[in-house]
Amino acid sequence: SHNADFSVATFTGLANFMNVTFTGDVSFAAAKFLSRGVFCAAKFEGQADFNHVHFAKEVDMRYGTCEKDVIFAWAKFKDICEFDERSFSRAVSFEGVEFWGTVKFYKTVFRRDHGSKAGPIFMNARFHKPEDVIFYDTFLGQALFHSCDVSKLVFSDVEWGRRSNQKRKVFEEEAQRGSRVTSPLEPKDDIGDERNFNLIAELYQQLKKNYDDKRD
C-alpha cells in the first residue's frame, strides 16, 4: 500500500507479480530476473521504475494499468516480452532499451490526450530482431521514435497523428520541447528552423521504406 523497493534484487526463480496492485511508487531499478517475470494484470498506481533492469527470460506485462510514468530506460529484454492490452496513461520510456527477442504491443493503450507530451518513448532503442517487433491496433500519435531504426518493425493497423488535411505525421514534429529526450529534435544552428528536420526526415524515410516494402 506504500512505496516498494526491489532495486538491485536478483530473482533466480519465477517472479510472479500477477494481479498485484502497487498503490505507491515501485522500483525494480537494476534488478535481475534470471527466470520468467510475470506482471500480468498488475496495477501500478504510482510511478514504476524498471530502469536498467535485466530480463533474461520471458516477460509477461499483459493487461493491467499504469496510471503514472513508467521507466524501462536502458533495460535489456533478452527473450519474448508481451505488453498486450496494457494501459499506459502517461509516458512510458523505452529509451536505450535492447530488445533481443519477440516484442508484442497488441492493442496496447498508450497516452492519447492529443497534447505535446510523449506517450511511448523509443529514443535510442535497439531492436535485434526487428521483424519480430509488432505494434498492432494501437495509437502511436504521441510516440517518439527518433534515433532508432524502425524500417523493419511491424506496424499493423496502427494509428499515427494527423495533419489538418488528414495526412499522417510523426510526433517528433510537435513534441514538447525542453526535455532531455526531445533535445535531439532541437535545431542545431541558428537558421530559423523550429526543429531538427534532418533527424525527423530520417524517421520519415525509415517509415516510408517500412510501408513501401509491405506495398502499403
Coordinates of N, CA and C in Angstrom, one line a residue:
S1 N 0.8 -1.2 0.0 CA 0.0 0.0 0.0 C 0.8 1.3 0.0
H2 N 2.2 1.1 0.2 CA 3.1 2.3 0.2 C 4.1 2.0 -0.9
N3 N 5.2 2.8 -0.8 CA 6.3 2.6 -1.8 C 6.9 1.2 -1.6
A4 N 7.4 0.6 -2.7 CA 8.0 -0.7 -2.7 C 9.4 -0.6 -3.4
D5 N 10.4 -1.2 -2.9 CA 11.7 -1.1 -3.4 C 12.3 -2.5 -3.6
F6 N 12.4 -2.9 -4.9 CA 13.1 -4.1 -5.3 C 14.3 -3.9 -6.1
S7 N 14.8 -2.7 -6.0 CA 16.0 -2.3 -6.8 C 17.2 -3.2 -6.5
V8 N 18.0 -3.5 -7.5 CA 19.2 -4.3 -7.4 C 18.9 -5.8 -6.9
A9 N 17.7 -6.1 -6.8 CA 17.3 -7.5 -6.4 C 17.6 -8.5 -7.5
T10 N 17.9 -9.7 -7.1 CA 18.1 -10.8 -8.1 C 17.0 -11.9 -7.9
F11 N 16.2 -12.1 -8.9 CA 15.2 -13.1 -8.8 C 15.7 -14.4 -9.6
T12 N 16.0 -15.4 -8.9 CA 16.6 -16.6 -9.5 C 15.6 -17.5 -10.1
G13 N 14.4 -17.5 -9.5 CA 13.3 -18.4 -10.0 C 12.1 -17.5 -10.5
L14 N 11.0 -18.1 -10.7 CA 9.8 -17.4 -11.2 C 9.5 -16.2 -10.3
A15 N 9.4 -15.1 -10.9 CA 9.0 -13.9 -10.2 C 7.5 -13.5 -10.6
N16 N 6.6 -13.9 -9.7 CA 5.2 -13.8 -10.1 C 4.5 -12.7 -9.4
F17 N 4.2 -11.6 -10.1 CA 3.5 -10.4 -9.6 C 2.1 -10.3 -10.2
M18 N 1.6 -11.4 -10.7 CA 0.3 -11.4 -11.3 C -0.8 -10.8 -10.4
N19 N -1.6 -9.9 -10.9 CA -2.7 -9.3 -10.2 C -2.3 -8.4 -9.0
V20 N -1.0 -8.2 -8.8 CA -0.6 -7.4 -7.7 C -1.0 -5.9 -8.0
T21 N -1.3 -5.2 -6.9 CA -1.6 -3.7 -7.0 C -0.6 -3.0 -6.2
F22 N 0.2 -2.1 -6.9 CA 1.1 -1.2 -6.2 C 0.5 0.2 -6.1
T23 N 0.1 0.6 -4.9 CA -0.6 1.9 -4.8 C 0.4 3.0 -4.7
G24 N 1.6 2.7 -4.3 CA 2.7 3.8 -4.2 C 3.7 3.6 -5.3
D25 N 4.8 4.3 -5.3 CA 5.8 4.1 -6.3 C 6.5 2.8 -6.0
V26 N 7.0 2.2 -7.1 CA 7.7 0.9 -7.0 C 9.0 1.0 -7.9
S27 N 10.1 0.5 -7.4 CA 11.3 0.4 -8.1 C 11.9 -1.0 -8.2
F28 N 12.1 -1.4 -9.5 CA 12.9 -2.6 -9.8 C 14.2 -2.2 -10.5
A29 N 14.7 -1.0 -10.3 CA 15.8 -0.5 -10.9 C 17.0 -1.4 -10.8
A30 N 17.7 -1.7 -11.9 CA 18.9 -2.6 -11.9 C 18.6 -4.0 -11.4
A31 N 17.4 -4.4 -11.2 CA 17.1 -5.8 -10.8 C 17.4 -6.7 -11.9
K32 N 17.6 -8.0 -11.5 CA 17.9 -9.1 -12.5 C 16.8 -10.2 -12.3
F33 N 16.2 -10.5 -13.4 CA 15.2 -11.6 -13.5 C 15.9 -12.7 -14.3
L34 N 16.4 -13.7 -13.6 CA 17.1 -14.8 -14.2 C 16.1 -15.8 -14.8
S35 N 14.9 -15.8 -14.3 CA 13.8 -16.7 -14.9 C 12.7 -15.8 -15.3
R36 N 11.5 -16.4 -15.6 CA 10.4 -15.7 -16.1 C 9.9 -14.6 -15.1
G37 N 9.5 -13.5 -15.7 CA 8.9 -12.4 -14.9 C 7.5 -12.2 -15.3
V38 N 6.6 -12.3 -14.4 CA 5.1 -12.2 -14.7 C 4.5 -11.0 -14.0
F39 N 4.1 -10.1 -14.7 CA 3.4 -8.9 -14.2 C 2.0 -8.8 -14.9
C40 N 1.4 -9.9 -15.3 CA 0.2 -9.9 -16.0 C -0.9 -9.4 -15.1
A41 N -1.7 -8.4 -15.6 CA -2.8 -7.7 -14.8 C -2.3 -7.0 -13.6
A42 N -1.0 -6.8 -13.4 CA -0.6 -6.0 -12.3 C -0.9 -4.5 -12.5
K43 N -1.3 -3.8 -11.4 CA -1.7 -2.4 -11.5 C -0.6 -1.6 -10.8
F44 N -0.2 -0.5 -11.5 CA 0.8 0.4 -11.0 C 0.1 1.8 -10.8
E45 N -0.3 2.1 -9.6 CA -0.9 3.4 -9.4 C 0.0 4.6 -9.2
G46 N 1.3 4.3 -8.8 CA 2.3 5.3 -8.7 C 3.3 5.1 -9.8
Q47 N 4.4 5.8 -9.8 CA 5.5 5.6 -10.8 C 6.1 4.3 -10.7
A48 N 6.4 3.6 -11.8 CA 7.1 2.3 -11.8 C 8.4 2.5 -12.5
D49 N 9.5 2.1 -11.8 CA 10.9 2.3 -12.3 C 11.5 1.0 -12.6
F50 N 11.7 0.6 -13.9 CA 12.4 -0.6 -14.3 C 13.7 -0.2 -15.0
N51 N 14.3 0.9 -14.6 CA 15.5 1.5 -15.2 C 16.6 0.5 -15.1
H52 N 17.3 0.1 -16.2 CA 18.4 -0.8 -16.2 C 18.1 -2.2 -15.7
V53 N 16.9 -2.6 -15.8 CA 16.5 -3.9 -15.3 C 17.0 -4.9 -16.4
H54 N 17.2 -6.1 -16.0 CA 17.7 -7.2 -16.9 C 16.7 -8.4 -16.8
F55 N 16.0 -8.6 -18.0 CA 15.1 -9.7 -18.0 C 15.8 -10.8 -18.9
A56 N 16.2 -11.9 -18.3 CA 16.9 -12.9 -19.0 C 16.0 -13.9 -19.8
K57 N 14.8 -14.0 -19.3 CA 13.8 -14.9 -19.9 C 12.5 -14.1 -20.2
E58 N 11.5 -14.8 -20.5 CA 10.2 -14.2 -21.0 C 9.6 -13.3 -19.9
V59 N 9.0 -12.2 -20.4 CA 8.4 -11.2 -19.6 C 6.9 -11.0 -20.0
D60 N 6.0 -11.2 -19.0 CA 4.6 -11.0 -19.3 C 4.1 -9.8 -18.6
M61 N 3.9 -8.7 -19.5 CA 3.4 -7.4 -19.0 C 2.0 -7.2 -19.5
R62 N 1.3 -8.2 -19.9 CA -0.1 -8.0 -20.5 C -1.1 -7.5 -19.5
Y63 N -2.1 -6.8 -20.0 CA -3.2 -6.3 -19.3 C -2.8 -5.4 -18.1
G64 N -3.7 -5.0 -17.3 CA -3.3 -4.1 -16.2 C -3.2 -2.7 -16.6
T65 N -3.0 -1.8 -15.6 CA -3.0 -0.4 -15.9 C -1.7 0.3 -15.2
C66 N -1.2 1.3 -15.8 CA -0.1 2.1 -15.3 C -0.6 3.6 -15.3
E67 N -0.9 4.1 -14.1 CA -1.5 5.4 -14.0 C -0.5 6.6 -14.1
K68 N 0.7 6.3 -13.8 CA 1.8 7.4 -13.8 C 2.9 6.9 -14.7
D69 N 4.0 7.7 -14.8 CA 5.1 7.4 -15.7 C 5.7 6.0 -15.4
V70 N 6.1 5.3 -16.4 CA 6.8 4.0 -16.3 C 8.1 4.2 -17.0
I71 N 9.2 3.7 -16.4 CA 10.5 3.9 -16.9 C 11.2 2.5 -17.1
F72 N 11.4 2.2 -18.4 CA 12.2 1.0 -18.7 C 13.6 1.3 -19.3
A73 N 14.0 2.6 -19.2 CA 15.2 3.1 -19.8 C 16.4 2.2 -19.6
W74 N 17.1 1.9 -20.7 CA 18.3 1.1 -20.7 C 18.1 -0.3 -20.2
A75 N 16.9 -0.8 -20.2 CA 16.6 -2.2 -19.8 C 17.1 -3.1 -20.9
K76 N 17.2 -4.4 -20.6 CA 17.5 -5.5 -21.5 C 16.4 -6.5 -21.4
F77 N 15.8 -6.8 -22.6 CA 14.8 -7.8 -22.7 C 15.4 -8.9 -23.6
K78 N 15.9 -10.0 -23.0 CA 16.7 -11.0 -23.8 C 15.8 -12.0 -24.4
D79 N 14.5 -12.1 -24.1 CA 13.6 -13.1 -24.6 C 12.3 -12.4 -25.0
I80 N 11.2 -13.2 -25.1 CA 9.9 -12.6 -25.5 C 9.4 -11.7 -24.4
C81 N 8.8 -10.6 -24.9 CA 8.2 -9.7 -23.9 C 6.8 -9.2 -24.5
E82 N 5.8 -9.3 -23.7 CA 4.4 -9.0 -24.2 C 3.8 -7.9 -23.4
F83 N 3.3 -6.9 -24.1 CA 2.6 -5.8 -23.5 C 1.1 -5.7 -24.0
D84 N 0.6 -6.8 -24.4 CA -0.8 -6.8 -24.9 C -1.8 -6.2 -24.0
E85 N -2.5 -5.2 -24.5 CA -3.7 -4.6 -23.8 C -3.3 -3.9 -22.5
R86 N -2.0 -3.8 -22.2 CA -1.7 -3.0 -21.0 C -1.9 -1.5 -21.3
S87 N -2.4 -0.8 -20.3 CA -2.8 0.6 -20.5 C -1.7 1.5 -19.8
F88 N -1.1 2.4 -20.6 CA -0.2 3.4 -20.1 C -0.8 4.8 -20.1
S89 N -1.2 5.3 -19.0 CA -2.0 6.6 -19.0 C -1.0 7.8 -19.3
R90 N 0.2 7.6 -18.9 CA 1.2 8.7 -19.1 C 2.4 8.2 -19.9
A91 N 3.5 8.8 -19.7 CA 4.7 8.4 -20.5 C 5.2 7.1 -20.1
V92 N 5.7 6.3 -21.1 CA 6.4 5.1 -20.8 C 7.7 5.1 -21.6
S93 N 8.8 5.1 -20.9 CA 10.1 5.3 -21.6 C 10.8 3.9 -21.8
F94 N 11.1 3.7 -23.1 CA 11.9 2.6 -23.5 C 13.2 3.1 -24.1
E95 N 13.7 4.2 -23.6 CA 14.9 4.9 -24.1 C 16.1 3.9 -23.9
G96 N 16.8 3.7 -25.0 CA 18.1 2.9 -24.9 C 17.8 1.4 -24.6
V97 N 16.6 1.0 -24.7 CA 16.3 -0.4 -24.3 C 16.8 -1.3 -25.5
E98 N 17.3 -2.5 -25.1 CA 17.7 -3.5 -26.1 C 16.6 -4.7 -26.0
F99 N 16.0 -4.8 -27.2 CA 15.0 -5.9 -27.4 C 15.7 -7.0 -28.2
W100 N 15.9 -8.2 -27.6 CA 16.6 -9.3 -28.3 C 15.7 -10.3 -28.9
G101 N 14.5 -10.4 -28.4 CA 13.5 -11.4 -28.9 C 12.2 -10.8 -29.4
T102 N 11.2 -11.6 -29.5 CA 9.9 -11.1 -29.9 C 9.3 -10.1 -29.0
V103 N 8.7 -9.0 -29.5 CA 8.1 -7.9 -28.7 C 6.7 -7.7 -29.2
K104 N 5.7 -7.8 -28.4 CA 4.3 -7.7 -28.8 C 3.6 -6.5 -28.1
F105 N 3.2 -5.6 -28.9 CA 2.3 -4.5 -28.4 C 0.9 -4.6 -29.1
Y106 N 0.2 -5.7 -28.7 CA -1.1 -5.9 -29.3 C -2.2 -5.1 -28.5
K107 N -2.8 -4.2 -29.2 CA -3.9 -3.4 -28.5 C -3.4 -2.7 -27.3
T108 N -2.1 -2.4 -27.2 CA -1.6 -1.7 -26.1 C -2.2 -0.3 -26.1
V109 N -2.6 0.2 -24.9 CA -3.2 1.5 -24.8 C -2.1 2.6 -24.4
F110 N -1.7 3.4 -25.3 CA -0.7 4.4 -25.0 C -1.5 5.8 -24.8
R111 N -0.8 6.7 -24.2 CA -1.3 8.0 -24.0 C -2.0 8.6 -25.2
R112 N -3.2 9.2 -25.0 CA -3.9 9.7 -26.2 C -4.7 10.9 -25.7
D113 N -4.0 12.0 -25.3 CA -4.7 13.2 -24.9 C -4.4 14.3 -25.9
H114 N -3.8 13.9 -27.1 CA -3.5 14.8 -28.2 C -2.8 16.1 -27.8
G115 N -2.0 16.0 -26.7 CA -1.2 17.1 -26.3 C 0.2 17.0 -26.8
S116 N 1.1 17.8 -26.2 CA 2.5 17.8 -26.7 C 3.4 16.9 -25.9
K117 N 2.8 16.2 -24.9 CA 3.6 15.3 -24.0 C 3.7 13.9 -24.6
A118 N 4.8 13.3 -24.5 CA 5.1 12.0 -25.1 C 4.3 10.9 -24.4
G119 N 3.9 9.9 -25.2 CA 3.4 8.6 -24.6 C 4.6 7.6 -24.6
P120 N 4.7 6.7 -25.5 CA 5.8 5.8 -25.5 C 7.1 6.4 -26.1
I121 N 8.2 6.2 -25.5 CA 9.5 6.8 -25.9 C 10.4 5.7 -26.3
F122 N 10.8 5.7 -27.6 CA 11.7 4.6 -28.0 C 13.1 5.2 -28.5
M123 N 13.4 6.4 -28.1 CA 14.6 7.1 -28.4 C 15.8 6.1 -28.1
N124 N 16.7 5.9 -29.1 CA 17.9 5.1 -29.0 C 17.7 3.6 -28.7
A125 N 16.4 3.2 -28.8 CA 16.2 1.8 -28.6 C 16.8 0.9 -29.7
R126 N 17.2 -0.3 -29.4 CA 17.8 -1.2 -30.3 C 16.9 -2.5 -30.4
F127 N 16.6 -2.8 -31.7 CA 15.7 -4.0 -32.0 C 16.6 -5.0 -32.7
H128 N 17.0 -6.1 -32.0 CA 17.9 -7.0 -32.6 C 17.2 -8.0 -33.6
K129 N 15.9 -8.1 -33.4 CA 15.0 -8.9 -34.4 C 13.8 -8.1 -34.7
P130 N 14.1 -7.0 -35.6 CA 13.0 -6.0 -35.8 C 11.8 -6.6 -36.5
E131 N 11.9 -7.7 -37.2 CA 10.7 -8.3 -37.9 C 9.8 -9.0 -36.9
D132 N 10.3 -9.2 -35.6 CA 9.5 -9.8 -34.6 C 9.0 -8.8 -33.5
V133 N 9.1 -7.5 -33.9 CA 8.6 -6.4 -33.0 C 7.3 -6.0 -33.7
I134 N 6.2 -6.2 -33.0 CA 4.9 -6.0 -33.6 C 4.0 -5.0 -32.8
F135 N 3.6 -3.9 -33.5 CA 2.6 -3.0 -33.0 C 1.3 -3.2 -33.7
Y136 N 0.3 -3.7 -33.0 CA -1.0 -4.0 -33.6 C -2.1 -3.3 -33.0
D137 N -2.9 -2.6 -33.8 CA -4.1 -1.9 -33.3 C -3.9 -1.1 -32.1
T138 N -2.9 -0.1 -32.2 CA -2.6 0.7 -31.1 C -2.3 2.2 -31.6
F139 N -2.4 3.1 -30.7 CA -2.3 4.6 -31.1 C -0.8 5.0 -30.9
L140 N -0.2 5.5 -32.0 CA 1.2 5.9 -31.9 C 1.3 7.4 -32.2
G141 N 0.2 8.1 -32.0 CA 0.2 9.5 -32.3 C 1.0 10.4 -31.4
Q142 N 1.5 9.8 -30.2 CA 2.3 10.5 -29.3 C 3.6 9.7 -28.9
A143 N 4.0 8.9 -29.9 CA 5.2 8.1 -29.8 C 6.4 8.8 -30.3
L144 N 7.5 8.7 -29.6 CA 8.8 9.2 -30.1 C 9.7 8.1 -30.5
F145 N 10.1 8.1 -31.8 CA 10.9 7.1 -32.4 C 12.2 7.6 -32.9
H146 N 12.6 8.8 -32.6 CA 13.9 9.3 -33.2 C 15.1 8.6 -32.6
S147 N 16.1 8.5 -33.5 CA 17.4 7.9 -33.1 C 17.3 6.4 -32.9
C148 N 16.3 5.7 -33.6 CA 16.3 4.3 -33.6 C 15.8 3.9 -35.0
D149 N 16.1 2.7 -35.4 CA 15.7 2.2 -36.8 C 14.3 1.5 -36.7
V150 N 13.3 2.1 -37.4 CA 12.0 1.5 -37.4 C 11.7 0.9 -38.8
S151 N 12.7 0.8 -39.7 CA 12.4 0.4 -41.1 C 11.9 -1.0 -41.2
K152 N 12.1 -1.9 -40.2 CA 11.7 -3.3 -40.4 C 10.7 -3.7 -39.3
L153 N 10.3 -2.8 -38.4 CA 9.3 -3.1 -37.4 C 7.9 -3.4 -38.1
V154 N 7.1 -4.1 -37.4 CA 5.7 -4.4 -37.9 C 4.7 -3.5 -37.3
F155 N 4.2 -2.6 -38.2 CA 3.1 -1.7 -37.8 C 1.8 -2.2 -38.5
S156 N 1.0 -2.8 -37.7 CA -0.3 -3.4 -38.3 C -1.5 -2.7 -37.7
D157 N -2.2 -2.0 -38.6 CA -3.5 -1.3 -38.1 C -3.2 -0.4 -37.0
V158 N -2.1 0.4 -37.1 CA -1.8 1.3 -36.0 C -2.3 2.7 -36.5
E159 N -2.4 3.6 -35.5 CA -2.9 4.9 -35.8 C -1.8 6.0 -35.5
W160 N -1.5 6.8 -36.4 CA -0.5 7.8 -36.3 C -1.2 9.2 -36.1
G161 N -0.4 10.2 -35.8 CA -1.0 11.5 -35.7 C -1.5 12.0 -37.1
R162 N -2.4 13.0 -37.1 CA -2.9 13.5 -38.4 C -2.7 15.0 -38.5
R163 N -2.5 15.4 -39.7 CA -2.5 16.9 -40.0 C -3.9 17.3 -40.3
S164 N -4.1 18.6 -40.5 CA -5.4 19.2 -40.8 C -6.0 18.6 -42.1
N165 N -5.1 18.2 -43.0 CA -5.6 17.6 -44.2 C -5.7 16.1 -44.1
Q166 N -5.6 15.6 -42.9 CA -5.8 14.1 -42.5 C -4.6 13.3 -43.0
K167 N -3.5 13.8 -43.5 CA -2.3 13.0 -43.8 C -1.6 12.8 -42.5
R168 N -0.9 11.6 -42.5 CA -0.2 11.2 -41.3 C 1.0 12.0 -41.0
K169 N 1.3 12.0 -39.7 CA 2.6 12.7 -39.3 C 3.1 12.0 -38.0
V170 N 4.4 12.2 -37.8 CA 5.0 11.7 -36.6 C 5.1 12.7 -35.5
F171 N 5.1 12.2 -34.3 CA 5.0 13.1 -33.1 C 6.3 14.0 -32.9
E172 N 7.4 13.6 -33.5 CA 8.6 14.4 -33.4 C 8.4 15.8 -33.8
E173 N 7.5 16.1 -34.7 CA 7.3 17.5 -35.1 C 6.7 18.4 -34.1
E174 N 5.9 17.8 -33.1 CA 5.2 18.7 -32.2 C 5.4 18.4 -30.7
A175 N 6.4 17.4 -30.5 CA 6.6 17.0 -29.1 C 7.1 18.2 -28.2
Q176 N 6.7 18.2 -27.0 CA 7.1 19.3 -26.0 C 8.6 19.4 -26.0
R177 N 9.0 20.7 -26.1 CA 10.4 21.0 -26.1 C 10.9 21.2 -24.7
G178 N 12.2 21.1 -24.5 CA 12.8 21.4 -23.2 C 13.1 20.2 -22.4
S179 N 12.8 19.0 -22.8 CA 13.1 17.8 -22.0 C 14.3 17.1 -22.6
R180 N 14.9 16.2 -21.8 CA 16.1 15.6 -22.3 C 15.9 14.7 -23.5
V181 N 14.8 14.0 -23.5 CA 14.5 13.1 -24.6 C 14.2 13.8 -25.9
T182 N 13.7 15.0 -25.9 CA 13.4 15.7 -27.1 C 14.5 16.7 -27.5
S183 N 15.6 16.8 -26.7 CA 16.7 17.7 -27.0 C 17.3 17.5 -28.4
P184 N 17.4 16.2 -28.8 CA 18.0 16.0 -30.2 C 17.1 16.6 -31.3
L185 N 15.8 16.9 -31.0 CA 15.0 17.4 -32.0 C 15.1 19.0 -32.1
E186 N 15.8 19.6 -31.2 CA 16.0 21.0 -31.2 C 17.0 21.3 -32.4
P187 N 16.7 22.5 -33.1 CA 17.6 22.9 -34.2 C 19.1 23.0 -33.7
K188 N 20.0 22.6 -34.6 CA 21.4 22.6 -34.2 C 22.1 23.9 -34.5
D189 N 21.5 24.7 -35.3 CA 22.1 26.0 -35.6 C 21.0 27.1 -35.8
D190 N 21.5 28.3 -35.9 CA 20.5 29.4 -35.9 C 20.1 29.7 -37.4
I191 N 19.3 28.8 -37.9 CA 18.9 29.0 -39.3 C 17.3 29.3 -39.4
G192 N 16.7 29.4 -38.2 CA 15.3 29.7 -38.2 C 14.4 28.5 -38.1
D193 N 14.9 27.3 -38.2 CA 14.1 26.1 -38.1 C 13.6 25.9 -36.7
E194 N 12.3 25.4 -36.6 CA 11.8 25.1 -35.3 C 12.2 23.8 -34.8
R195 N 12.7 22.9 -35.6 CA 13.1 21.6 -35.2 C 14.3 21.1 -36.0
N196 N 14.9 20.0 -35.5 CA 16.0 19.4 -36.3 C 15.3 18.5 -37.4
F197 N 15.0 19.2 -38.5 CA 14.3 18.5 -39.5 C 15.1 17.4 -40.2
N198 N 16.4 17.4 -40.2 CA 17.2 16.3 -40.7 C 16.9 15.0 -39.9
L199 N 16.9 15.1 -38.6 CA 16.6 14.0 -37.8 C 15.2 13.4 -38.0
I200 N 14.2 14.4 -38.1 CA 12.9 14.0 -38.4 C 12.7 13.3 -39.7
A201 N 13.4 13.9 -40.7 CA 13.4 13.3 -42.1 C 13.9 11.8 -42.1
E202 N 14.9 11.5 -41.3 CA 15.4 10.2 -41.2 C 14.3 9.2 -40.8
L203 N 13.5 9.6 -39.8 CA 12.4 8.8 -39.3 C 11.4 8.6 -40.4
Y204 N 11.0 9.7 -41.2 CA 10.1 9.5 -42.3 C 10.6 8.6 -43.3
Q205 N 11.9 8.7 -43.6 CA 12.5 7.8 -44.7 C 12.4 6.4 -44.2
Q206 N 12.6 6.1 -42.9 CA 12.5 4.7 -42.4 C 11.1 4.2 -42.5
L207 N 10.2 5.1 -42.1 CA 8.8 4.6 -42.1 C 8.3 4.4 -43.6
K208 N 8.7 5.3 -44.5 CA 8.4 5.1 -45.9 C 8.9 3.8 -46.4
K209 N 10.1 3.5 -46.1 CA 10.7 2.2 -46.5 C 9.9 1.0 -45.9
N210 N 9.5 1.2 -44.7 CA 8.8 0.1 -44.0 C 7.5 -0.1 -44.7
Y211 N 6.7 0.9 -45.0 CA 5.4 0.7 -45.7 C 5.6 0.3 -47.1
D212 N 6.6 0.9 -47.8 CA 6.8 0.5 -49.2 C 7.2 -1.0 -49.4
D213 N 8.0 -1.5 -48.5 CA 8.4 -2.9 -48.5 C 7.2 -3.8 -48.3
K214 N 6.2 -3.3 -47.7 CA 5.0 -4.1 -47.5 C 3.9 -3.8 -48.5
R215 N 4.3 -2.9 -49.5 CA 3.4 -2.5 -50.5 C 2.1 -1.8 -50.0
D216 N 2.3 -1.0 -48.9 CA 1.3 -0.3 -48.3 C 1.5 1.2 -48.6

